Structures are given as structure tokens and as C-alpha cells.
Amino acid sequence: MITLALPFQVAALNLDGMEGGENFSCPMSDEPCLDASWESLTSVSELSELQPTDWAYQALQSLIQRYGLISGYPDGTFRGNRAMTRYEFAAALNGVLEKVESLRSNGSGNQISEEDLITLRRLQRDYRVVLEDLRDRTSALDTTITQLEAQNFSTTSKLQGEAIIALTDGNNASATMVSRVRLNLIASFKPGDFLFTQLEAGNNGGDAVSRAHQQGQNLLGTEGILADGGGLDYIEVEPQVRLNRLYYAFRPQRDMTIAFGAKMHPRDFIDRNRFANNEAVDFSSSFFINNPLIVQNQIDRFGGAGAALAWNLGGGAFTLRSLYIGADANLVDRGLFGDSYQGSVELEYSPNRKFALRLQYTNAEINNTDIQAGGINLELALNRNLGIFARYGYGKYQGFNTLLSTDLDLHPHTWAAGVALRNWLIPGTIAGLAVSQPFVESNLGDASQTNFEAFYNLALNDNFSVTPSLILVTNPNNNSANDTVWQGTLRTVFQF
């Protein structure tokens, strides 16, 4: 079974799932999830189990049968042949208490024996702490549901917004402010489908890394011709409002999702990695968000028309994803299957929420250059607060590149590795450190560009976060003559 990850910002939108629209990154909420286990209970004592032979277990079972209650399990049984956690027990006990209170309020209190009342008082006293915790959680859930319902301006549509405002400064560049605003409209016409529309505008701001790459041919910058190995992902967004995403997704069967539309981006559907995939939450560097050989910059930066598929084979550990996107489908002389386009396939093995391994292949034609690349994407949660990730890719760029006016015969490889920390120093924070080389090729320049980034994300509330980060880039554009670039950034993100 696949579940929808509909994070606010669709750069993080994952086709793997449409069930219930959950997941804005940890379980696609969009916070990198280092541990997918249920929240801990309130105390160590509440982790113990009740056995069918325990007095409390038998007393509750008797009350359930006497008052004709359903305990809350999907099959409507009490399952008296197995142990129960104290939390499960509290949920069943709460149901009995509500039933008894209902009988008393309806004037049917004479149906309740004095013995049952004594038993209930004892159970309520012994399990008071976990009952109170259960009710607090239920109350908090009701509040959350009310807030979510308030965000819906219709029963079928939801409006979401995100604004990124970043103050950045670095060597060979003056301090500047970069902004990007996105507005999402998500409309659902029946369970399991949605129409996604995204508008985008910015202030066309740049950063020190982009300035360094633009001094010559911008080969490996954020808007690089050959690959995306740049700095801040949200730079150079035009002030004019533009349609950034438009596609429809549906589920022809329970374990399969299909999307097609006029404006799609490869990063939404392949090469996901929960520790490095969302420029509003984790790494700001465009290179750490995706493998630059698998997600082609000239296709992904502005998107195109196409289709994508995610198939969780039999609801098991394997998921197959594929996509085809034509960047110039609106041009009469090129169309959907002309230059430029990207086709990709990805096979993921994820036996649990702690581990995922993805094997990838991309074939593309961009500026008359044929591109083929294979890649590996790995993520591993070592414990609740610590995760590691890595990406590797190898490719071929061949043919006369019309934009560079150069005949290319390149065999680059790329790699990235990093660590993600949760709750470091302050509860609720996310931190990360990563290093990478976006385009290692001896026939391109006289050195290999290397990128570093460290960040610390602090969510001040559900809608606002601040993230200081430090980015370092050596040998920009694989050129040792270019100065090493460093830049500091204070990213602020507001979401509703």
C-alpha cells in the first residue's frame, strides 16, 4: 500500500501515496523523519503489557461482553487470547466508561450493577494516568482536525502557501535578500485523486555561489547548463507570477499512483530522500536536494509536460517509479518528444521506515546532447535522532551541445554523503552536515568542484521556522582559478 506525501511545497511532493493526504516529510509533513515509530508512551511503567490472566484484563473483558461494546479493533473483537499494551487497554476502558455514562444520562442507570460500578472505579483509579494521557491526545487531535478543516475553503479543495525569505552574504558578493513565494491549490474530486496547481514568484535574488558560477559559462551552478551543483535552490525566481506545477494524480488500483499534466518536475516523483530533499526544511543547496545526473537541471528547473507512475509492488518492500517529461512540449517544432526531454526509472527497496535503497536510470536529450546516467540513493536511520544518507551517480554526455557550441564526450560521476540530526541541543530541531562533488570529470576543467553545507533548523511554531546555514564551494565550475566561495544564510520560512 502506498501513502501520499503531500508536503506543503511540492518540491517535496511524493507520488508514493494518496491515502488520506497525510505526510506533510515525516510520515511527507515535511520534516525529515529520523524515526517512524509511534510516539512514546507517557512513562516507562506504561510500556508493560496486560496478560489475559490478569485481573484487570478479565474484568474489562467481562464488562465489554455485558454491555455489548465493540473494543475498537478493526474486526470488532476483544482479542482475549493475546496480551494488550496498557495503551490499548486504556482505549477499551475509556469506551466502557463512556457507555456507562451514556446509560446513566439516559435514565438507564438501573441496568448497571453496584459490583460493576466498584470494578469500574478501581480500574479508573489504577489506570488514571494513561486514561488522562489518552484523552489529552484525543483532545489535541480534535484541535488539529478543526484547524485543518478551517484551512479548507471548500469541501473538495485546499489552499496552502509558503514564503521563503533568506538573508545571505558571502565573499565577492554583497549581502542580499532572496525570496520565493508559492501558492498551492489542491482539489480532490473523489477519494484517492487530486489536481495540483502551484503558482510561484520571487525577487530574482542571487547568492555568492551563483555569482561565482556566472562569471564564466555557468556549467555547474544552480541554473547550470550541465548539472545542478549550485548554492541556494530558491534563487533567480522571476518576480512575475508563473504557473510552476499543474498535474492530476489518481490511483487506478490500491498500490499504484499515476500522474500526468502540463507542468511537472522530476524531483517530485523520483530521487526522494527524507534527510535531504526539501529546501524549506533541510539543506538549502540545490545539489543536496537531488542527484544532478538523475534529475536533469534543464528539465527540472522549469518543468514540462509528461506523466509519472509509482507502483508499490504487491504492497511490499519494492516500489517501481518511472516518468517522462518533455521540457519544450509547448513548442511546435519540438513537441512532447523532441529536445529537451527526460525519461527515468527507479526501483526502491524499503523493508521498513529506517532503510531505503533506490537504483536509478535516466535517459535525456538536452541541447542536442544525449545523456545517460545510473544512480544509487541510500538513506538509513540509525536511531530516533540520527540518520545518514548518500547518493552516487555515473553518466555519459555525448554529442554537439548547441548551447555551449561544443562537442561533448564526458563520463562524469557524482557523489554526496551526509548526516542528519534531530533534537540536537533543542527539542524539535533538525540539523545536517553534508559534502559532495557534483560533476567529477577529468575532461571538464582542471579540478573537481566540491560542495559543503551545514544547517540548523528551528521551528518556532507550526507555521514559522528559521535556519542558519553555511555553504562552502571550492573550484566552482571545476575551475581551480575560481576563488573558493563561502556564504552564510539565514533562511526564514512561513507556511499556512
XYZ file of C-alpha atoms in Angstrom:
496
model
C 0.000 0.000 0.000
C 1.285 3.463 -0.805
C 0.590 6.615 1.145
C 0.529 10.161 -0.107
C 3.220 12.539 0.872
C 1.703 15.903 0.202
C 4.134 18.265 1.828
C 3.246 21.878 1.513
C 5.823 22.601 -1.027
C 5.588 20.215 -3.822
C 9.258 20.093 -4.397
C 8.787 17.598 -1.688
C 5.667 16.011 -3.107
C 5.980 12.272 -3.458
C 3.724 10.262 -5.709
C 4.070 7.313 -3.385
C 0.779 7.532 -1.893
C -2.504 9.172 -1.855
C -4.107 7.633 1.157
C -5.598 10.237 3.380
C -3.287 13.019 2.225
C -1.035 12.572 5.199
C 2.565 13.299 5.491
C 3.469 16.925 5.308
C 8.010 14.788 5.338
C 7.760 12.659 8.466
C 5.242 10.247 7.654
C 5.631 13.844 3.871
C 4.529 16.563 6.928
C 7.656 17.828 5.739
C 10.089 17.406 8.388
C 12.751 14.797 7.737
C 11.670 11.835 9.776
C 14.514 10.105 11.557
C 12.237 7.666 13.334
C 8.908 6.449 12.052
C 7.885 4.642 15.246
C 4.813 5.683 17.215
C 5.296 8.326 19.863
C 6.483 7.076 23.208
C 4.003 6.491 25.988
C 3.970 8.815 28.959
C 6.079 6.710 31.304
C 8.191 3.596 31.412
C 5.605 1.797 33.540
C 3.032 2.154 30.774
C 5.123 0.083 28.390
C 4.254 -3.147 30.191
C 1.591 -5.472 28.826
C -1.542 -6.920 30.366
C -1.893 -10.670 30.038
C -5.235 -12.466 29.536
C -4.754 -13.973 33.003
C -4.548 -10.568 34.740
C -7.470 -9.476 36.940
C -7.884 -6.153 35.135
C -7.884 -7.859 31.739
C -10.595 -10.317 32.737
C -12.668 -7.628 34.469
C -12.647 -5.398 31.381
C -13.475 -8.323 29.098
C -16.466 -9.151 31.283
C -17.716 -5.548 31.191
C -17.364 -5.366 27.401
C -19.385 -8.528 26.935
C -22.014 -7.469 29.486
C -22.691 -4.093 27.913
C -22.367 -5.202 24.300
C -19.415 -2.995 23.418
C -17.002 -3.190 20.484
C -13.496 -2.761 21.781
C -12.198 -0.727 18.854
C -10.240 -3.363 16.932
C -10.940 -3.424 13.196
C -12.624 -6.843 13.432
C -14.785 -5.791 16.387
C -13.386 -8.358 18.833
C -11.662 -8.006 22.185
C -8.968 -10.496 21.205
C -8.923 -12.073 24.610
C -6.318 -14.628 23.581
C -3.396 -12.202 23.405
C -1.678 -9.632 25.587
C -2.637 -5.954 25.345
C -0.491 -2.901 25.834
C -1.646 -0.590 28.591
C -2.484 1.938 25.913
C -4.813 -0.487 24.121
C -6.313 -1.383 27.469
C -6.948 2.280 28.288
C -8.742 2.815 24.954
C -11.074 -0.111 25.658
C -11.662 1.029 29.252
C -12.472 4.527 28.051
C -15.122 3.024 25.764
C -16.716 1.196 28.692
C -16.765 4.358 30.815
C -18.434 6.317 28.018
C -21.049 3.583 27.576
C -21.863 3.508 31.304
C -22.097 7.302 31.424
C -24.462 7.196 28.438
C -26.718 4.668 30.193
C -26.837 6.789 33.331
C -27.640 10.001 31.426
C -30.457 8.235 29.570
C -32.081 7.119 32.808
C -30.976 3.521 32.381
C -28.629 3.537 35.331
C -30.549 0.716 36.973
C -29.036 -1.592 34.381
C -25.629 -1.073 35.981
C -24.899 -3.223 38.991
C -23.159 -1.909 42.096
C -20.462 -4.519 41.548
C -19.758 -3.168 38.083
C -19.505 0.371 39.419
C -16.996 -0.739 42.035
C -14.965 -2.553 39.358
C -15.008 0.495 37.097
C -13.918 2.819 39.911
C -10.976 0.548 40.663
C -9.950 0.276 37.018
C -10.311 4.031 36.558
C -8.140 4.661 39.618
C -5.421 2.163 38.657
C -5.192 3.390 35.065
C -5.842 7.079 35.687
C -2.529 8.299 34.215
C -2.812 6.509 30.892
C -6.531 7.381 30.627
C -5.759 11.055 31.077
C -2.984 10.855 28.505
C -5.312 9.145 26.035
C -7.936 11.862 26.483
C -5.330 14.627 26.138
C -4.138 13.122 22.878
C -7.712 12.813 21.632
C -8.379 16.444 22.536
C -5.211 17.559 20.753
C -6.234 15.543 17.683
C -9.670 17.193 17.677
C -7.998 20.612 17.773
C -5.716 19.688 14.870
C -8.636 18.399 12.810
C -10.540 21.627 13.479
C -7.553 23.681 12.318
C -7.168 21.602 9.165
C -10.860 21.897 8.369
C -10.619 25.659 8.845
C -7.946 25.794 6.131
C -10.318 24.285 3.597
C -12.256 26.948 1.738
C -14.390 24.173 0.200
C -15.106 20.521 0.865
C -13.049 19.463 -2.138
C -10.178 21.971 -2.225
C -7.363 23.185 -0.011
C -5.247 26.298 -0.316
C -1.688 26.272 1.019
C 1.085 28.852 0.941
C 4.805 29.036 1.570
C 7.145 32.025 1.649
C 10.922 31.708 1.881
C 12.857 34.864 2.724
C 16.613 34.404 3.122
C 19.289 36.921 4.025
C 22.612 35.797 2.554
C 26.149 37.114 2.340
C 29.460 35.732 1.139
C 32.853 36.549 -0.303
C 32.938 38.510 -3.571
C 29.252 39.320 -3.127
C 27.318 41.868 -1.110
C 24.616 40.978 1.381
C 21.310 40.362 -0.328
C 17.828 39.091 0.346
C 16.370 36.216 -1.664
C 12.657 35.495 -1.619
C 10.334 32.938 -3.175
C 6.585 32.608 -2.640
C 4.450 29.637 -3.636
C 0.699 29.184 -3.558
C -0.760 25.680 -3.849
C -4.309 24.721 -4.741
C -5.112 21.056 -4.147
C -8.509 19.889 -5.379
C -9.869 16.374 -4.902
C -12.889 15.085 -6.782
C -13.058 11.612 -5.274
C -11.077 9.567 -2.709
C -7.577 8.811 -3.954
C -7.138 11.562 -6.547
C -6.120 15.219 -6.620
C -5.443 18.068 -9.024
C -2.366 20.050 -8.051
C -1.835 23.651 -9.142
C 1.094 25.783 -7.979
C 1.843 29.449 -8.634
C 5.306 30.868 -7.945
C 7.010 34.263 -7.812
C 10.236 35.660 -6.322
C 12.507 38.697 -6.296
C 15.079 37.337 -8.775
C 17.674 37.401 -5.976
C 21.034 35.664 -6.251
C 23.750 34.497 -3.883
C 27.539 34.346 -3.726
C 27.673 30.836 -5.211
C 25.570 31.784 -8.246
C 27.700 34.882 -8.755
C 30.857 32.738 -8.892
C 29.319 30.328 -11.410
C 28.047 33.118 -13.646
C 31.490 34.686 -14.098
C 32.090 32.239 -16.950
C 29.905 29.626 -18.582
C 27.505 28.528 -15.861
C 28.171 24.789 -16.107
C 27.545 23.600 -12.543
C 25.604 26.379 -10.816
C 22.051 26.382 -9.527
C 20.986 27.082 -13.102
C 23.931 25.134 -14.547
C 23.890 24.016 -18.164
C 25.386 20.575 -17.490
C 24.258 19.867 -13.938
C 22.854 21.479 -10.822
C 25.697 21.822 -8.342
C 24.964 25.284 -7.065
C 24.046 27.169 -3.933
C 20.596 28.195 -2.696
C 17.864 26.323 -4.539
C 15.349 29.180 -4.374
C 17.413 31.867 -6.146
C 16.696 33.505 -9.531
C 12.899 33.177 -9.314
C 11.323 35.846 -11.502
C 9.008 38.446 -9.926
C 6.275 37.710 -12.461
C 3.787 35.157 -11.176
C 4.122 31.954 -13.156
C 2.429 28.566 -13.267
C 5.022 26.253 -11.738
C 3.090 22.985 -11.380
C -0.111 21.619 -12.876
C -0.920 17.919 -12.867
C -3.595 15.411 -11.951
C -2.862 12.250 -9.931
C -5.112 9.238 -9.389
C -4.983 5.607 -8.283
C -6.205 3.016 -10.796
C -5.567 0.371 -8.128
C -4.669 0.384 -4.445
C -0.897 0.035 -4.871
C -0.442 2.283 -7.906
C -0.466 6.047 -8.470
C -0.363 7.743 -11.876
C 0.111 11.455 -12.528
C 0.026 13.441 -15.758
C -0.020 17.129 -16.520
C 1.242 20.169 -18.375
C 3.744 21.293 -15.729
C 5.678 18.617 -13.863
C 9.139 18.414 -12.237
C 11.199 15.192 -11.997
C 12.205 15.898 -8.381
C 8.580 15.468 -7.263
C 8.500 11.824 -8.297
C 11.979 10.275 -8.137
C 15.190 10.500 -6.091
C 13.352 11.220 -2.850
C 15.427 11.166 0.333
C 13.827 12.226 3.598
C 17.097 13.571 5.030
C 17.993 15.764 2.033
C 15.123 16.709 -0.231
C 13.354 19.875 0.948
C 14.958 23.296 0.585
C 12.417 24.800 3.013
C 13.291 22.405 5.847
C 16.709 20.789 5.419
C 19.570 21.582 3.010
C 19.248 24.827 1.023
C 21.864 23.837 -1.582
C 20.211 22.721 -4.784
C 22.786 19.978 -5.223
C 21.955 18.204 -1.958
C 18.277 18.011 -2.896
C 18.792 15.647 -5.837
C 21.392 13.654 -7.779
C 22.309 16.092 -10.604
C 22.772 13.292 -13.153
C 19.434 11.607 -12.397
C 17.362 14.790 -12.056
C 18.462 16.894 -15.012
C 18.674 20.594 -14.208
C 17.480 21.889 -17.574
C 14.313 19.787 -17.229
C 13.672 20.152 -13.524
C 14.327 23.871 -13.101
C 11.310 24.949 -15.137
C 9.401 21.686 -15.597
C 7.460 20.372 -18.559
C 4.584 18.202 -19.731
C 4.570 14.478 -19.058
C 3.480 11.603 -16.861
C 4.762 9.657 -13.866
C 3.953 6.360 -12.184
C 4.604 4.867 -8.740
C 3.793 1.172 -8.202
C 4.291 -0.388 -4.784
C 4.553 -3.991 -5.950
C 2.004 -6.015 -4.026
C 2.156 -3.566 -1.132
C 5.593 -4.927 -0.167
C 9.115 -3.590 0.177
C 9.644 -2.825 -3.541
C 8.354 0.273 -5.323
C 8.816 0.981 -9.027
C 8.712 4.569 -10.257
C 9.006 5.972 -13.757
C 8.473 9.284 -15.515
C 8.733 11.048 -18.842
C 8.800 14.850 -19.047
C 9.251 16.998 -22.150
C 10.505 20.461 -21.254
C 9.592 22.108 -24.573
C 6.290 20.370 -25.253
C 4.637 23.748 -25.899
C 6.938 24.498 -28.861
C 5.557 23.459 -32.238
C 8.952 22.481 -33.673
C 9.815 20.260 -30.681
C 6.667 18.932 -29.022
C 6.405 16.400 -26.212
C 9.025 14.012 -27.635
C 11.539 16.499 -29.008
C 14.621 18.069 -27.448
C 14.594 18.620 -24.450
C 13.197 15.654 -22.504
C 13.977 13.293 -19.631
C 12.861 9.709 -19.034
C 13.711 7.989 -15.745
C 13.036 4.763 -13.885
C 13.705 3.983 -10.226
C 13.415 0.800 -8.163
C 13.250 1.262 -4.410
C 13.761 -1.390 -1.740
C 12.477 -0.253 1.656
C 11.668 -3.104 4.074
C 10.921 -0.605 6.860
C 10.893 3.117 7.635
C 14.515 3.058 8.771
C 16.125 1.977 5.492
C 15.670 2.685 1.794
C 17.847 1.860 -1.229
C 16.984 3.193 -4.694
C 18.516 2.164 -8.025
C 18.002 4.708 -10.813
C 18.422 5.230 -14.544
C 17.886 8.385 -16.615
C 17.982 8.954 -20.357
C 17.709 12.541 -21.585
C 18.341 14.749 -24.578
C 19.159 18.359 -23.779
C 20.602 20.929 -26.215
C 21.180 18.109 -28.711
C 23.349 16.222 -26.183
C 22.455 12.610 -25.376
C 22.642 11.900 -21.640
C 22.535 8.521 -19.929
C 23.076 8.056 -16.199
C 22.703 5.485 -13.443
C 22.433 6.253 -9.770
C 22.110 4.949 -6.210
C 20.227 6.712 -3.422
C 20.566 5.463 0.180
C 19.049 6.536 3.491
C 19.405 4.907 6.900
C 18.001 5.954 10.280
C 20.479 4.741 12.891
C 18.161 5.649 15.760
C 15.405 8.106 16.611
C 17.657 11.162 16.314
C 20.395 10.201 13.850
C 20.273 9.388 10.150
C 22.751 9.151 7.287
C 22.270 9.449 3.533
C 24.306 9.064 0.352
C 23.868 9.480 -3.398
C 26.092 8.312 -6.243
C 25.753 8.606 -9.999
C 27.680 7.823 -13.178
C 26.769 9.080 -16.632
C 27.635 9.847 -20.261
C 27.180 13.185 -22.055
C 27.723 12.826 -25.794
C 27.002 14.971 -28.832
C 27.338 18.551 -30.004
C 25.863 20.815 -27.339
C 24.086 23.636 -29.167
C 24.063 25.933 -26.121
C 27.794 25.556 -25.420
C 28.706 25.194 -29.122
C 30.976 22.338 -28.090
C 31.187 18.660 -28.977
C 30.890 16.759 -25.676
C 32.211 13.318 -24.786
C 32.062 13.314 -20.993
C 31.821 10.461 -18.480
C 31.163 12.208 -15.166
C 30.386 10.723 -11.810
C 28.866 12.441 -8.801
C 28.583 11.675 -5.109
C 27.161 13.146 -1.928
C 27.107 11.985 1.690
C 25.735 13.494 4.849
C 24.320 13.119 8.302
C 21.053 14.434 9.761
C 20.417 15.103 13.441
C 17.152 15.641 15.233
C 16.566 17.263 18.648
C 20.215 18.336 18.906
C 20.618 20.857 21.757
C 16.981 21.991 21.405
C 13.963 19.631 21.145
C 12.254 19.769 17.764
C 15.274 20.993 15.813
C 16.787 19.461 12.674
C 20.471 19.771 11.801
C 22.552 18.445 8.935
C 26.077 18.300 7.526
C 26.970 17.112 4.013
C 29.791 17.087 1.458
C 29.622 16.374 -2.267
C 31.188 16.643 -5.702
C 28.553 17.304 -8.375
C 30.465 16.589 -11.601
C 33.795 14.761 -11.407
C 35.228 14.626 -14.936
C 38.895 14.999 -15.890
C 37.953 16.372 -19.328
C 35.949 19.238 -17.857
C 38.179 21.861 -16.237
C 41.327 21.261 -14.240
C 39.764 20.478 -10.854
C 36.638 18.995 -9.270
C 34.086 21.285 -7.674
C 33.336 20.313 -4.053
C 30.315 21.486 -2.060
C 29.821 21.597 1.715
C 26.813 22.658 3.759
C 25.828 22.725 7.435
C 22.429 23.912 8.694
C 20.367 24.108 11.884
C 16.589 24.346 11.536
C 14.486 25.658 14.424
C 10.691 25.617 14.123
C 9.321 28.465 16.239
C 5.751 27.229 15.734
C 3.725 25.183 13.248
C 3.912 27.944 10.648
C 7.283 29.632 11.041
C 10.903 28.408 11.125
C 14.381 29.921 10.972
C 17.505 28.184 9.679
C 21.061 29.489 9.775
C 23.351 27.683 7.313
C 26.891 27.813 5.976
C 27.793 26.838 2.407
C 31.308 26.358 1.022
C 32.135 25.656 -2.638
C 35.683 25.012 -3.842
C 36.764 25.093 -7.516
C 33.414 26.405 -8.880
C 32.676 25.073 -12.382
C 35.596 22.613 -11.984
C 37.998 25.526 -12.366
C 40.867 25.900 -9.896
C 41.307 29.535 -10.953
C 37.938 30.420 -9.442
C 38.043 31.526 -5.831
C 36.617 29.311 -3.122
C 33.148 30.580 -2.256
C 31.711 30.735 1.223
C 28.366 32.131 2.197
C 26.227 32.339 5.274
C 22.435 32.351 5.046
C 19.593 32.956 7.460
C 16.532 31.286 5.943
C 13.079 32.099 7.262
C 10.066 30.093 6.122
C 6.395 30.887 6.680
C 3.731 28.313 5.789
C -0.025 28.234 6.062
